[in-house]
Amino acid sequence: MTVDMNLLMQTLKLMGQGMLGIFVVIFVIFLIVTALTRLTAGKKPKVEIDDQE
């Protein structure tokens, strides 16, 4: 069985581009979710503890 190195390098390049694309999409989704969470989150009430009695 012979291995065509030129074809192997082309397939590895294509596989690398696909994996990079997946990570880019995951990162973009993360940024969108983070931005929406910060924009739509209501203000949290500040709880004050009074221990000076």
CSV table of N, CA and C in Angstrom, one decimal, residues 8-51:
chain,number,residue,atom,x,y,z
A,8,LEU,N,-2.2,13.4,1.1
A,8,LEU,CA,-2.3,13.3,2.6
A,8,LEU,C,-2.2,14.7,3.2
A,9,MET,N,-1.3,15.5,2.6
A,9,MET,CA,-1.1,16.9,3.1
A,9,MET,C,-2.3,17.8,2.8
A,10,GLN,N,-2.9,17.6,1.6
A,10,GLN,CA,-4.1,18.3,1.3
A,10,GLN,C,-5.3,17.9,2.2
A,11,THR,N,-5.4,16.6,2.6
A,11,THR,CA,-6.5,16.2,3.5
A,11,THR,C,-6.3,16.8,4.9
A,12,LEU,N,-5.0,16.8,5.3
A,12,LEU,CA,-4.7,17.3,6.7
A,12,LEU,C,-5.0,18.8,6.7
A,13,LYS,N,-4.7,19.5,5.7
A,13,LYS,CA,-4.9,20.9,5.6
A,13,LYS,C,-6.5,21.2,5.7
A,14,LEU,N,-7.2,20.4,4.9
A,14,LEU,CA,-8.7,20.6,4.9
A,14,LEU,C,-9.2,20.2,6.3
A,15,MET,N,-8.7,19.2,6.9
A,15,MET,CA,-9.2,18.8,8.3
A,15,MET,C,-8.9,19.9,9.3
A,16,GLY,N,-7.7,20.5,9.2
A,16,GLY,CA,-7.3,21.6,10.1
A,16,GLY,C,-8.2,22.8,9.9
A,17,GLN,N,-8.5,23.1,8.7
A,17,GLN,CA,-9.4,24.2,8.4
A,17,GLN,C,-10.8,24.0,9.0
A,18,GLY,N,-11.3,22.8,8.9
A,18,GLY,CA,-12.6,22.4,9.5
A,18,GLY,C,-12.6,22.5,11.0
A,19,MET,N,-11.5,22.1,11.6
A,19,MET,CA,-11.4,22.1,13.1
A,19,MET,C,-11.3,23.6,13.5
A,20,LEU,N,-10.6,24.4,12.8
A,20,LEU,CA,-10.5,25.8,13.1
A,20,LEU,C,-11.8,26.5,13.0
A,21,GLY,N,-12.6,26.2,12.0
A,21,GLY,CA,-13.9,26.7,11.8
A,21,GLY,C,-14.8,26.4,12.9
A,22,ILE,N,-14.8,25.2,13.4
A,22,ILE,CA,-15.6,24.7,14.5
A,22,ILE,C,-15.3,25.6,15.8
A,23,PHE,N,-14.0,25.8,16.1
A,23,PHE,CA,-13.6,26.5,17.2
A,23,PHE,C,-14.0,28.0,17.1
A,24,VAL,N,-13.9,28.6,15.9
A,24,VAL,CA,-14.3,29.9,15.7
A,24,VAL,C,-15.8,30.1,15.9
A,25,VAL,N,-16.6,29.2,15.4
A,25,VAL,CA,-18.0,29.2,15.7
A,25,VAL,C,-18.4,29.1,17.1
A,26,ILE,N,-17.7,28.2,17.9
A,26,ILE,CA,-18.0,28.0,19.3
A,26,ILE,C,-17.6,29.3,20.0
A,27,PHE,N,-16.5,30.0,19.7
A,27,PHE,CA,-16.1,31.2,20.3
A,27,PHE,C,-17.1,32.3,20.0
A,28,VAL,N,-17.6,32.4,18.8
A,28,VAL,CA,-18.6,33.4,18.4
A,28,VAL,C,-19.9,33.2,19.2
A,29,ILE,N,-20.3,32.0,19.3
A,29,ILE,CA,-21.5,31.7,20.1
A,29,ILE,C,-21.3,32.1,21.6
A,30,PHE,N,-20.1,31.8,22.1
A,30,PHE,CA,-19.8,32.2,23.5
A,30,PHE,C,-19.9,33.7,23.7
A,31,LEU,N,-19.3,34.4,22.7
A,31,LEU,CA,-19.4,35.9,22.8
A,31,LEU,C,-20.8,36.4,22.8
A,32,ILE,N,-21.6,35.8,21.9
A,32,ILE,CA,-23.0,36.3,21.8
A,32,ILE,C,-23.8,36.0,23.1
A,33,VAL,N,-23.6,34.8,23.7
A,33,VAL,CA,-24.3,34.4,24.9
A,33,VAL,C,-23.8,35.3,26.1
A,34,THR,N,-22.5,35.6,26.1
A,34,THR,CA,-22.0,36.5,27.2
A,34,THR,C,-22.6,37.9,27.1
A,35,ALA,N,-22.6,38.4,25.8
A,35,ALA,CA,-23.1,39.7,25.6
A,35,ALA,C,-24.6,39.8,26.0
A,36,LEU,N,-25.4,38.8,25.5
A,36,LEU,CA,-26.8,38.8,25.8
A,36,LEU,C,-27.1,38.7,27.3
A,37,THR,N,-26.3,37.9,28.0
A,37,THR,CA,-26.4,37.7,29.5
A,37,THR,C,-26.2,39.1,30.2
A,38,ARG,N,-25.2,39.8,29.8
A,38,ARG,CA,-24.9,41.1,30.4
A,38,ARG,C,-25.9,42.1,30.1
A,39,LEU,N,-26.4,42.1,28.8
A,39,LEU,CA,-27.4,43.1,28.4
A,39,LEU,C,-28.8,42.9,29.0
A,40,THR,N,-29.2,41.7,29.2
A,40,THR,CA,-30.5,41.4,29.6
A,40,THR,C,-30.6,41.1,31.1
A,41,ALA,N,-29.5,41.0,31.8
A,41,ALA,CA,-29.6,40.7,33.3
A,41,ALA,C,-30.0,42.0,34.0
A,42,GLY,N,-31.0,41.7,34.9
A,42,GLY,CA,-31.5,42.9,35.7
A,42,GLY,C,-30.4,43.2,36.8
A,43,LYS,N,-30.6,44.4,37.4
A,43,LYS,CA,-29.6,44.7,38.4
A,43,LYS,C,-30.0,43.9,39.7
A,44,LYS,N,-28.9,43.4,40.3
A,44,LYS,CA,-29.1,42.6,41.5
A,44,LYS,C,-29.2,43.6,42.7
A,45,PRO,N,-30.2,43.4,43.6
A,45,PRO,CA,-30.3,44.3,44.7
A,45,PRO,C,-29.1,44.1,45.7
A,46,LYS,N,-28.6,45.2,46.2
A,46,LYS,CA,-27.5,45.1,47.1
A,46,LYS,C,-27.9,44.8,48.5
A,47,VAL,N,-27.4,43.8,49.0
A,47,VAL,CA,-27.8,43.3,50.4
A,47,VAL,C,-26.8,43.9,51.4
A,48,GLU,N,-27.4,44.6,52.3
A,48,GLU,CA,-26.5,45.3,53.3
A,48,GLU,C,-26.7,44.5,54.6
A,49,ILE,N,-25.6,44.2,55.3
A,49,ILE,CA,-25.7,43.4,56.5
A,49,ILE,C,-25.3,44.4,57.6
A,50,ASP,N,-26.2,44.6,58.6
A,50,ASP,CA,-26.0,45.5,59.7
A,50,ASP,C,-25.7,44.8,61.0
A,51,ASP,N,-24.4,44.6,61.3
A,51,ASP,CA,-23.9,43.9,62.4
A,51,ASP,C,-23.4,44.8,63.5
